[in-house]
PDB file of C-alpha atoms in Angstrom:
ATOM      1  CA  UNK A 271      33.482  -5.302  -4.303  1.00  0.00           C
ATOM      2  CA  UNK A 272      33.293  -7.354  -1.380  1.00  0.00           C
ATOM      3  CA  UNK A 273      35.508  -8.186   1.562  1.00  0.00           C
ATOM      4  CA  UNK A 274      36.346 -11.202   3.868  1.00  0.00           C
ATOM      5  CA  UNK A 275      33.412 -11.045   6.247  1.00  0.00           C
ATOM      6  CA  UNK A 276      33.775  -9.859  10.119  1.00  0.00           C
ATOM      7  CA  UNK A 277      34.609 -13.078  12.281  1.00  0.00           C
ATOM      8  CA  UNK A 278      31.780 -13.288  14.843  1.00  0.00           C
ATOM      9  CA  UNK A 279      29.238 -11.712  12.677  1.00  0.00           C
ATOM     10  CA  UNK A 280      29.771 -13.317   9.676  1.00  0.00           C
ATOM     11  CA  UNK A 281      26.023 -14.390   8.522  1.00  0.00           C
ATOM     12  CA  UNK A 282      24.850 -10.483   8.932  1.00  0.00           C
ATOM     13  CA  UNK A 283      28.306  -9.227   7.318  1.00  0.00           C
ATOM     14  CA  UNK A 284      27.458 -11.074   3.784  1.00  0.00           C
ATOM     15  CA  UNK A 285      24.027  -9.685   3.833  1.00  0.00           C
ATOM     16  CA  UNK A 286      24.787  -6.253   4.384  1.00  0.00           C
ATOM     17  CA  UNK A 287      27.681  -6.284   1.784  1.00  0.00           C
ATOM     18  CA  UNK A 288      25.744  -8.207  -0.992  1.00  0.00           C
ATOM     19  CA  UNK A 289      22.567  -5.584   0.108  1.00  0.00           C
ATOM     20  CA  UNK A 290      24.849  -2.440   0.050  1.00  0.00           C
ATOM     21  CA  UNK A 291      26.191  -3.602  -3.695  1.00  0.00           C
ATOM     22  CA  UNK A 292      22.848  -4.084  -4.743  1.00  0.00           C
ATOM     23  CA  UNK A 293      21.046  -0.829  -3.287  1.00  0.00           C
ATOM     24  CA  UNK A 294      24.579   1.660  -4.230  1.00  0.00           C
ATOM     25  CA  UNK A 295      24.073   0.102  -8.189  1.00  0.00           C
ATOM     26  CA  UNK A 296      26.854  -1.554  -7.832  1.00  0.00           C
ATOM     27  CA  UNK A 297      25.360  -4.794  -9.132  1.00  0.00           C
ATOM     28  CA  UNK A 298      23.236  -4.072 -11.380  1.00  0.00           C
ATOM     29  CA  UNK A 299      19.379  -6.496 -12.369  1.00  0.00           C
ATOM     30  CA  UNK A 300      20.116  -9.243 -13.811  1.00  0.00           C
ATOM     31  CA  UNK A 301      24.167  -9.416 -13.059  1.00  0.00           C
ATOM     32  CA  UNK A 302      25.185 -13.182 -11.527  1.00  0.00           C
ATOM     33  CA  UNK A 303      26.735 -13.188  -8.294  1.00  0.00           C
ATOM     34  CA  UNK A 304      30.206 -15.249  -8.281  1.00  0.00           C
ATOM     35  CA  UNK A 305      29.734 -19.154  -7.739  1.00  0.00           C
ATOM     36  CA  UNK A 306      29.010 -20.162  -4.223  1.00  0.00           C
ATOM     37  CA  UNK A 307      32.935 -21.234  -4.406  1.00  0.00           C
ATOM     38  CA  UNK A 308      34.193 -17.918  -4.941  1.00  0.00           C
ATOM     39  CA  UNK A 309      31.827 -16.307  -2.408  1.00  0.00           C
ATOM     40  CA  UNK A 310      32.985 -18.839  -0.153  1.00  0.00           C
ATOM     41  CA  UNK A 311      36.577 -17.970  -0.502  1.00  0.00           C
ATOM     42  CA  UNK A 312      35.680 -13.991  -0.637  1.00  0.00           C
ATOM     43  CA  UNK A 313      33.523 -13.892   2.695  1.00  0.00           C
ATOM     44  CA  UNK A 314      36.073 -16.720   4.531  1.00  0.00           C
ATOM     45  CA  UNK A 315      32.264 -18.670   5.593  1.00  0.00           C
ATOM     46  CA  UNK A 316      30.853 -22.003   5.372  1.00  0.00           C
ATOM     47  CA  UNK A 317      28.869 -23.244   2.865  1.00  0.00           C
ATOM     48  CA  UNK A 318      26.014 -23.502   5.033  1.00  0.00           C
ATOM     49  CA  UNK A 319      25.846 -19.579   6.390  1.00  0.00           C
ATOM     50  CA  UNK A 320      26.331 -18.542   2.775  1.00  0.00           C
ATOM     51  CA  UNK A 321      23.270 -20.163   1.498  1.00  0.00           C
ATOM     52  CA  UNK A 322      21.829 -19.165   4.932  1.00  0.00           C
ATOM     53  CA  UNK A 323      21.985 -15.602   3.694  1.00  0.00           C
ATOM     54  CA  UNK A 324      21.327 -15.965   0.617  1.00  0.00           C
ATOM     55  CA  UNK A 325      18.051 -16.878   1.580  1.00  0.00           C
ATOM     56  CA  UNK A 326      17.736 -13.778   3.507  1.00  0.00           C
ATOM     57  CA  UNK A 327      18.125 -11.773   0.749  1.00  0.00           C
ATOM     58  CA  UNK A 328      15.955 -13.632  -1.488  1.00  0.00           C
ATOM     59  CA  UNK A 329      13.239 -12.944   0.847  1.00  0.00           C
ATOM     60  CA  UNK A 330      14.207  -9.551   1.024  1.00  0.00           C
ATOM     61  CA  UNK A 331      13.456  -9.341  -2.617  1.00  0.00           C
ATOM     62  CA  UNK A 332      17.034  -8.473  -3.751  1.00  0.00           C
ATOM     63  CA  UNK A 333      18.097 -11.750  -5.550  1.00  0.00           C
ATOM     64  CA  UNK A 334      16.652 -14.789  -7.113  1.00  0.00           C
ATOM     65  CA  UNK A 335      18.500 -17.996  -7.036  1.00  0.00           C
ATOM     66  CA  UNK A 336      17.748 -20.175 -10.069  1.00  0.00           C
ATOM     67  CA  UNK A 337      18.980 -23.990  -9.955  1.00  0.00           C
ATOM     68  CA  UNK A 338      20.100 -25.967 -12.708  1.00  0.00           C
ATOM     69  CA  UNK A 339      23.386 -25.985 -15.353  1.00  0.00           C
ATOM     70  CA  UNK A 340      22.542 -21.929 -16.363  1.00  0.00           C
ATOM     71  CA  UNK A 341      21.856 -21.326 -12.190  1.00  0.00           C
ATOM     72  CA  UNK A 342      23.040 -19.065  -9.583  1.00  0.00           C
ATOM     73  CA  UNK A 343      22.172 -16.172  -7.277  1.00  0.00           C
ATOM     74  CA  UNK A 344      20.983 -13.299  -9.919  1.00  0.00           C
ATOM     75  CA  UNK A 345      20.354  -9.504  -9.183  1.00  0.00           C
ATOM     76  CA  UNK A 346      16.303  -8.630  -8.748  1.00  0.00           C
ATOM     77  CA  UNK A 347      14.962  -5.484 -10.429  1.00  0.00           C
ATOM     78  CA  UNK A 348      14.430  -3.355  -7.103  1.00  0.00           C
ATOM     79  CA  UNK A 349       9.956  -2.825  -6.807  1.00  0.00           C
ATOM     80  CA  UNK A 350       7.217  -2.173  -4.480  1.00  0.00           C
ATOM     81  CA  UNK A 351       5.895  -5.596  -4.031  1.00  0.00           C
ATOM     82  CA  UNK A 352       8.187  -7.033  -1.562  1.00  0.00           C
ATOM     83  CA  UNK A 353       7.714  -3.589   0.619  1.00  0.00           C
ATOM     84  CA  UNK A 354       3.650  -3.859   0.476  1.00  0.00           C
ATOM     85  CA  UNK A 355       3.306  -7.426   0.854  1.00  0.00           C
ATOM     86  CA  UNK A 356       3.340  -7.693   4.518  1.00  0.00           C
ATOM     87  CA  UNK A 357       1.066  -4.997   4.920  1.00  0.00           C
ATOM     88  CA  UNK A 358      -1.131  -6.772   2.306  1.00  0.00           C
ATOM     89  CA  UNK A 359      -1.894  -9.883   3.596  1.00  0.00           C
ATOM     90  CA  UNK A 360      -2.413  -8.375   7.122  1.00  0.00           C
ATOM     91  CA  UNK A 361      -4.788  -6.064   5.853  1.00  0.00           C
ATOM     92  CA  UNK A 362      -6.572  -8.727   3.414  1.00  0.00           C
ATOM     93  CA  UNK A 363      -6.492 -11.477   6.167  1.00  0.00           C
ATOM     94  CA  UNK A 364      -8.140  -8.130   8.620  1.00  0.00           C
ATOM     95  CA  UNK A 365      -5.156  -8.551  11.161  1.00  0.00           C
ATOM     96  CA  UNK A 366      -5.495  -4.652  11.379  1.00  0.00           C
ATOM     97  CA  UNK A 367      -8.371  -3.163  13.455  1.00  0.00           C
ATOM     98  CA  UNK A 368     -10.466  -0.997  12.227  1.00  0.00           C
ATOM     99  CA  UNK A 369      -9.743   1.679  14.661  1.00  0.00           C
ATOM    100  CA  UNK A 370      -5.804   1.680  13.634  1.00  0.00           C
ATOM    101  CA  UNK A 371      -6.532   1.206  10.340  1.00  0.00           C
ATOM    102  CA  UNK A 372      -8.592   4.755  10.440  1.00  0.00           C
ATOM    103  CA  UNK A 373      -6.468   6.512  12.499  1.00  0.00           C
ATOM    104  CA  UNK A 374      -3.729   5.858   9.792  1.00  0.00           C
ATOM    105  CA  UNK A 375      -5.721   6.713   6.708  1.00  0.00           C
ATOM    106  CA  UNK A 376      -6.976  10.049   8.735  1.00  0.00           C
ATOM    107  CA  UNK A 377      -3.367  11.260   8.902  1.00  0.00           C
ATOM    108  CA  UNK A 378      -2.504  10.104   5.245  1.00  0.00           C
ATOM    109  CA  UNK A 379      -5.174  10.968   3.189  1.00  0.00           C
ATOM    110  CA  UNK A 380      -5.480  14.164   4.705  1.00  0.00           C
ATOM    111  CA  UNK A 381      -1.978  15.032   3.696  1.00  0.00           C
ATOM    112  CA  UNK A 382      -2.308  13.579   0.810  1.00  0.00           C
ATOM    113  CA  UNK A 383      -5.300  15.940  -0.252  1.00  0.00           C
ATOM    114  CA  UNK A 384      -3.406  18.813   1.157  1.00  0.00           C
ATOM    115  CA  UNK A 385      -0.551  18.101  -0.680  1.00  0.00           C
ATOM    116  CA  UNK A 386      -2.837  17.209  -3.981  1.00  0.00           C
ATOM    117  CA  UNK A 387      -4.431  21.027  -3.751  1.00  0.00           C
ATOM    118  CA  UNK A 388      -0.660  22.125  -3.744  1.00  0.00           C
ATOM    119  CA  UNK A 389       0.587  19.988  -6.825  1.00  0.00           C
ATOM    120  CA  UNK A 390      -2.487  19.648  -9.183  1.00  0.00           C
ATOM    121  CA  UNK A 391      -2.765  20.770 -12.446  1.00  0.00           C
ATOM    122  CA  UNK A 392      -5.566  21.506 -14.717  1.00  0.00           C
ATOM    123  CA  UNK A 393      -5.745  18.122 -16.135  1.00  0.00           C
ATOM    124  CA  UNK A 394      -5.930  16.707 -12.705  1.00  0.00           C
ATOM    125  CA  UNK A 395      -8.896  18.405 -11.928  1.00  0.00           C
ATOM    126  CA  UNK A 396     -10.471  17.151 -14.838  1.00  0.00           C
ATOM    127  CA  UNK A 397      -9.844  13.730 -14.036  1.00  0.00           C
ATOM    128  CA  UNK A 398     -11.149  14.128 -10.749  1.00  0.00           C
ATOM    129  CA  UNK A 399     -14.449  15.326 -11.928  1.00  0.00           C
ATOM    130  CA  UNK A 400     -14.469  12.410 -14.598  1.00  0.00           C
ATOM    131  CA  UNK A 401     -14.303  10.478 -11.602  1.00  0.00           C
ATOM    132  CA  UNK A 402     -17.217  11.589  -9.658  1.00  0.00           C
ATOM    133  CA  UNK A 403     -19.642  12.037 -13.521  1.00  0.00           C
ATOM    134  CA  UNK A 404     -18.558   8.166 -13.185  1.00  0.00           C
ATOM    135  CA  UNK A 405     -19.320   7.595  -9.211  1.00  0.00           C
ATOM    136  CA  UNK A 406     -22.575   9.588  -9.955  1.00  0.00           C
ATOM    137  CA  UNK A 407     -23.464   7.362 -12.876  1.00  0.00           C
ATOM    138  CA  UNK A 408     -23.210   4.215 -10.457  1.00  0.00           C
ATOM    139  CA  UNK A 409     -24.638   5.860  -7.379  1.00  0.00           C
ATOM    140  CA  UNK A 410     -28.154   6.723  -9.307  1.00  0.00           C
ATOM    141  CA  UNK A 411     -28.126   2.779 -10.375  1.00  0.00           C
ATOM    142  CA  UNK A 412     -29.194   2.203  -6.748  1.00  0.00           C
ATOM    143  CA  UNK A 413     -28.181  -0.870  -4.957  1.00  0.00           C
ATOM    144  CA  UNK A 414     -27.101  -2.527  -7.627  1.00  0.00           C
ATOM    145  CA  UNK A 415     -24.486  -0.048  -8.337  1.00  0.00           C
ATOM    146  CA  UNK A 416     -22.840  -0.609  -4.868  1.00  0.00           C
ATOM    147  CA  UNK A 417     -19.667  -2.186  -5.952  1.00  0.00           C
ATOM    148  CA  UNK A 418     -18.658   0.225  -8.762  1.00  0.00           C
ATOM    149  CA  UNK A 419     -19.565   2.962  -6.594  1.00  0.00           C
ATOM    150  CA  UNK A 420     -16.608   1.642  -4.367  1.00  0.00           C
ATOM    151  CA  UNK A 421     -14.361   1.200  -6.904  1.00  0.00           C
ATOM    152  CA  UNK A 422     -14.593   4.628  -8.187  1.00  0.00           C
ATOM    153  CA  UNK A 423     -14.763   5.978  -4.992  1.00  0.00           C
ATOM    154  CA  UNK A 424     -11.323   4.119  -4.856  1.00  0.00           C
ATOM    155  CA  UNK A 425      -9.963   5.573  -7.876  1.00  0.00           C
ATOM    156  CA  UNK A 426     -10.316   9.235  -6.426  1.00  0.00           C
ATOM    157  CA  UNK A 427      -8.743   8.492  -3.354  1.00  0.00           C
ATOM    158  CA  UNK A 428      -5.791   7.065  -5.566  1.00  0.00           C
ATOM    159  CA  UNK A 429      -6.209   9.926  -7.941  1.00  0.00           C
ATOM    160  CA  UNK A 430      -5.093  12.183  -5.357  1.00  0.00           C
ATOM    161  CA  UNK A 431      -2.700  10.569  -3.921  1.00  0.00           C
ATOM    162  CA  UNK A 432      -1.006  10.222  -7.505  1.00  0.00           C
ATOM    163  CA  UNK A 433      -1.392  13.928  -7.638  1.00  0.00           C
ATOM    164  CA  UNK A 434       0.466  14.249  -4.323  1.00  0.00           C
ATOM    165  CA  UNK A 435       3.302  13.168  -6.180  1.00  0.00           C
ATOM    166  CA  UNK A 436       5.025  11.382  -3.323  1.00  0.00           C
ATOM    167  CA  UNK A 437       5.622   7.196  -4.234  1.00  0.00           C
ATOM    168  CA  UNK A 438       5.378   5.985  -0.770  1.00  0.00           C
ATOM    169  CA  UNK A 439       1.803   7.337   0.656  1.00  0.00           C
ATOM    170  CA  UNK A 440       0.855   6.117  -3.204  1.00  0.00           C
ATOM    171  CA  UNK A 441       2.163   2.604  -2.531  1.00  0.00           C
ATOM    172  CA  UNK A 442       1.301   2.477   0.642  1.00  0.00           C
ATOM    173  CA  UNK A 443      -2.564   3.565  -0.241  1.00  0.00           C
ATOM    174  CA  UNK A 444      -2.481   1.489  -3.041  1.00  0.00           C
ATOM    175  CA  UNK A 445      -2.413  -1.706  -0.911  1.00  0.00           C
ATOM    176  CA  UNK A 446      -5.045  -0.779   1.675  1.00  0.00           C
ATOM    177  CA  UNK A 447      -6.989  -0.119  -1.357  1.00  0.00           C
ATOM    178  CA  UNK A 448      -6.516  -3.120  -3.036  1.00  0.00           C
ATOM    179  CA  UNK A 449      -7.993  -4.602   0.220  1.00  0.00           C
ATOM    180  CA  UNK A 450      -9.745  -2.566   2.146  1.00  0.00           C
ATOM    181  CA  UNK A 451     -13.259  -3.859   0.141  1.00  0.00           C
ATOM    182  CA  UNK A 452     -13.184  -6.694   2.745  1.00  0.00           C
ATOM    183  CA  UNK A 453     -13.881  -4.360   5.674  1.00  0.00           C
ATOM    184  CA  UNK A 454     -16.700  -2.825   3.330  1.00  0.00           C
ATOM    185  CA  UNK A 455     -18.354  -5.499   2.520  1.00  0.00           C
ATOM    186  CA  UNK A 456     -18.265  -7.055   6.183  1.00  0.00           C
ATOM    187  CA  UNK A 457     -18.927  -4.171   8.347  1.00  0.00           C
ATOM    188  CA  UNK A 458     -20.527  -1.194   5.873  1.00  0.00           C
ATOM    189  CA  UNK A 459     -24.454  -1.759   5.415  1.00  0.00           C
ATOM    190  CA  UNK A 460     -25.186  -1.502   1.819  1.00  0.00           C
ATOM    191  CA  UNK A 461     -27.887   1.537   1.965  1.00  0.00           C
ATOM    192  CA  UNK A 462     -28.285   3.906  -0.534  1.00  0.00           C
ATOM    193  CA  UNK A 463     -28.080   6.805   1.931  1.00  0.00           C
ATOM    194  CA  UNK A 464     -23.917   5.923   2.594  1.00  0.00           C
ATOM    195  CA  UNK A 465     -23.578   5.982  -1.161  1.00  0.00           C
ATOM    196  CA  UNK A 466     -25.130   9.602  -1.652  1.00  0.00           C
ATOM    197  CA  UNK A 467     -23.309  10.562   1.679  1.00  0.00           C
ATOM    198  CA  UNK A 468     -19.918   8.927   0.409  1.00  0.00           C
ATOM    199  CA  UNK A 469     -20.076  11.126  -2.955  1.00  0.00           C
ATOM    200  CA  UNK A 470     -21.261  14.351  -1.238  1.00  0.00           C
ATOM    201  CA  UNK A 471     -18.021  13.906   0.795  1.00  0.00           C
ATOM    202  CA  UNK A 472     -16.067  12.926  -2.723  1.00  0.00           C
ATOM    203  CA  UNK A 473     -17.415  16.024  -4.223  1.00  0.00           C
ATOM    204  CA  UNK A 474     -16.439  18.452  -1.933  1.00  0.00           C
ATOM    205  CA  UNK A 475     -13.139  17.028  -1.750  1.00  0.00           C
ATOM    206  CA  UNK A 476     -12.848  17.645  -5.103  1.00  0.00           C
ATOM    207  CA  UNK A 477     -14.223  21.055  -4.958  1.00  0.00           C
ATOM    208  CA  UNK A 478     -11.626  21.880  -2.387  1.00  0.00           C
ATOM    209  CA  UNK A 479      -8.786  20.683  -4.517  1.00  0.00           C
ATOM    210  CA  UNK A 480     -10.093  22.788  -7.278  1.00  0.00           C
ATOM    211  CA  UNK A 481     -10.385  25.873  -5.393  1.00  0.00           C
ATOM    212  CA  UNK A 482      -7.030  25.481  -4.199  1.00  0.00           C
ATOM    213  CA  UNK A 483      -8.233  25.053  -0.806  1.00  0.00           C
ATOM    214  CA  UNK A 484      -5.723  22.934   0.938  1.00  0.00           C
ATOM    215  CA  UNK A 485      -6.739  23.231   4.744  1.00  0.00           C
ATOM    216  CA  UNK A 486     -10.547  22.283   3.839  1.00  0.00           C
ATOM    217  CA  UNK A 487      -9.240  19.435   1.601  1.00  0.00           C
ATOM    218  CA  UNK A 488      -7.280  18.501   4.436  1.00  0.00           C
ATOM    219  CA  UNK A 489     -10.398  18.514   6.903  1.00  0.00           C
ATOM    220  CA  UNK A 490     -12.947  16.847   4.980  1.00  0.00           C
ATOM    221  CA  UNK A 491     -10.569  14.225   3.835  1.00  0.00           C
ATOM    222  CA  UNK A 492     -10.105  13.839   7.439  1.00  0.00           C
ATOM    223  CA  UNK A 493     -13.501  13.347   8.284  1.00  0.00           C
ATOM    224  CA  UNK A 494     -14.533  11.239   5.338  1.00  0.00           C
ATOM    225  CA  UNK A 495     -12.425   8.896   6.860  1.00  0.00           C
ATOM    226  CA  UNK A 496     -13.781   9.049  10.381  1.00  0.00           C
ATOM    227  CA  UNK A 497     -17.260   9.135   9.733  1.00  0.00           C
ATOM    228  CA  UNK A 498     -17.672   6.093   7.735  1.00  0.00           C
ATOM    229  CA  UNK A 499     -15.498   4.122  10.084  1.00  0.00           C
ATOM    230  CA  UNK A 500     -17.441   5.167  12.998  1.00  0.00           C
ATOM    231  CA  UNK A 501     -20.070   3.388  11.075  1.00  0.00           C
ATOM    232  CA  UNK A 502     -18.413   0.225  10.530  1.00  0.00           C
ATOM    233  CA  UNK A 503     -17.038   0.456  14.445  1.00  0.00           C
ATOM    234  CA  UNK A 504     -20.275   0.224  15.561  1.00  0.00           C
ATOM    235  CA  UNK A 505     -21.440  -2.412  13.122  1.00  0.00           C
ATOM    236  CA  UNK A 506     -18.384  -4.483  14.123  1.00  0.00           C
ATOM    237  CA  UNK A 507     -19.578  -3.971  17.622  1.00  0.00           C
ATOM    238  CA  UNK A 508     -22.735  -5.453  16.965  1.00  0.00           C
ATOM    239  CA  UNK A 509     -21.171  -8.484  15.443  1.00  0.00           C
ATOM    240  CA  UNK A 510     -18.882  -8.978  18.425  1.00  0.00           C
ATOM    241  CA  UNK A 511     -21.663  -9.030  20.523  1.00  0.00           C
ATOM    242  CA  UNK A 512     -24.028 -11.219  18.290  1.00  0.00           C
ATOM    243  CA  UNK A 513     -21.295 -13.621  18.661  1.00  0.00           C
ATOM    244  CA  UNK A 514     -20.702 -13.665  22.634  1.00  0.00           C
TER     245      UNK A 514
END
């Protein structure tokens, strides 16, 4: 399975061999890799640039190394979370603006609903419109219904993009989801008049999606995104210059 590594590269050579095993299904989760010894001997390198990469691909998410008698370097079940972890800390620690963070989700989400329109079944529909009978229910508890409004409203979003049926806008929307609350809550004024705007702008992004209507979904997912972030821009703005 793997070779003696090329002289002069021989740090990037494991990595890419042990990687290439792993990601072909060669190795499968949960198989051992040979004893540092062996993979000493296979790859021709030092014990030091072995456990050098090694690391590497620890951090990569491909292995786990395990000490002790029953130890070694073991095969990791291949997942999402090492992909969306970067982005999730930068987005939860607000190291994304707000204007690139927008001008992403303008030319996701509007795919995403175009492409939800396209796919959607009857079923889907209906859970959409559960969705917004349950934003609804929040939005008439006023104020106080604020932050399971936002949740809900987060749930459609996600709806659709599960309906788009492609894994990678899901994961990727997934993680600004799971953090985008903190832009919300610093730079979107809690008024009652965003909330019945927000779920006017749901609703006929629903409708749109029921109607089969995959331009319009398009558009007004679109603009959903860049009116309330206009909002927040200028909010942001405010603080910024509050603070100088």
């Amino acid at each position: 399975m793997f070779r003696e590594a090329k002289q002069g590269r021989i740090f990037q050579d494991v990595v890419e061999q042990v990687q290439e095993a792993i990601l072909k299904g060669k190795l499968k989760p949960g198989t051992k890799l040979p004893a540092e010894r062996e993979l000493k001997e296979i790859f021709n390198a030092s014990r030091g640039t072995l456990r050098e990469a090694l690391r590497i691909l620890e951090q990569k998410g491909l292995i786990t190394i395990r000490t002790g008698v029953s130890g070694g370097a073991f095969v990791k079940a291949l997942t999402t979370y090492e992909v969306s972890e970067s982005l999730d800390l930068l987005i939860r620690y607000q190291r994304v603006s707000l204007r690139d963070l927008a001008e992403f989700r303008e030319g996701v989400e509007g795919i995403v609903a175009g492409l939800a329109v396209e796919r959607a079944k009857s079923e889907d529909i209906q859970h959409l419109k559960k969705l917004l009978v349950d934003a609804k229910t929040h939005l008439e508890e006023g104020a106080v219904g604020w932050d399971e409004f936002i949740l809900v409203d987060n749930r459609v979003h996600m709806a659709l993009a599960n309906i788009a049926g492609n894994p990678i806008y899901e994961w990727v929307l997934q993680t600004i989801y799971d953090n985008i609350h903190r832009y919300f809550d610093q730079f979107l004024p809690r008024e009652e008049r965003l909330l019945w705007e927000n779920y006017q702008d749901l609703y006929e992004i629903v409708e749109a999606v029921g109607k089969g209507q995959a331009a319009k979904a398009h558009l007004l997912a679109q603009n959903h995104v860049y009116r309330f972030n206009r909002i927040m821009e200028k909010n942001e703005q405010k603080s910024q210059g509050a603070n100088n």
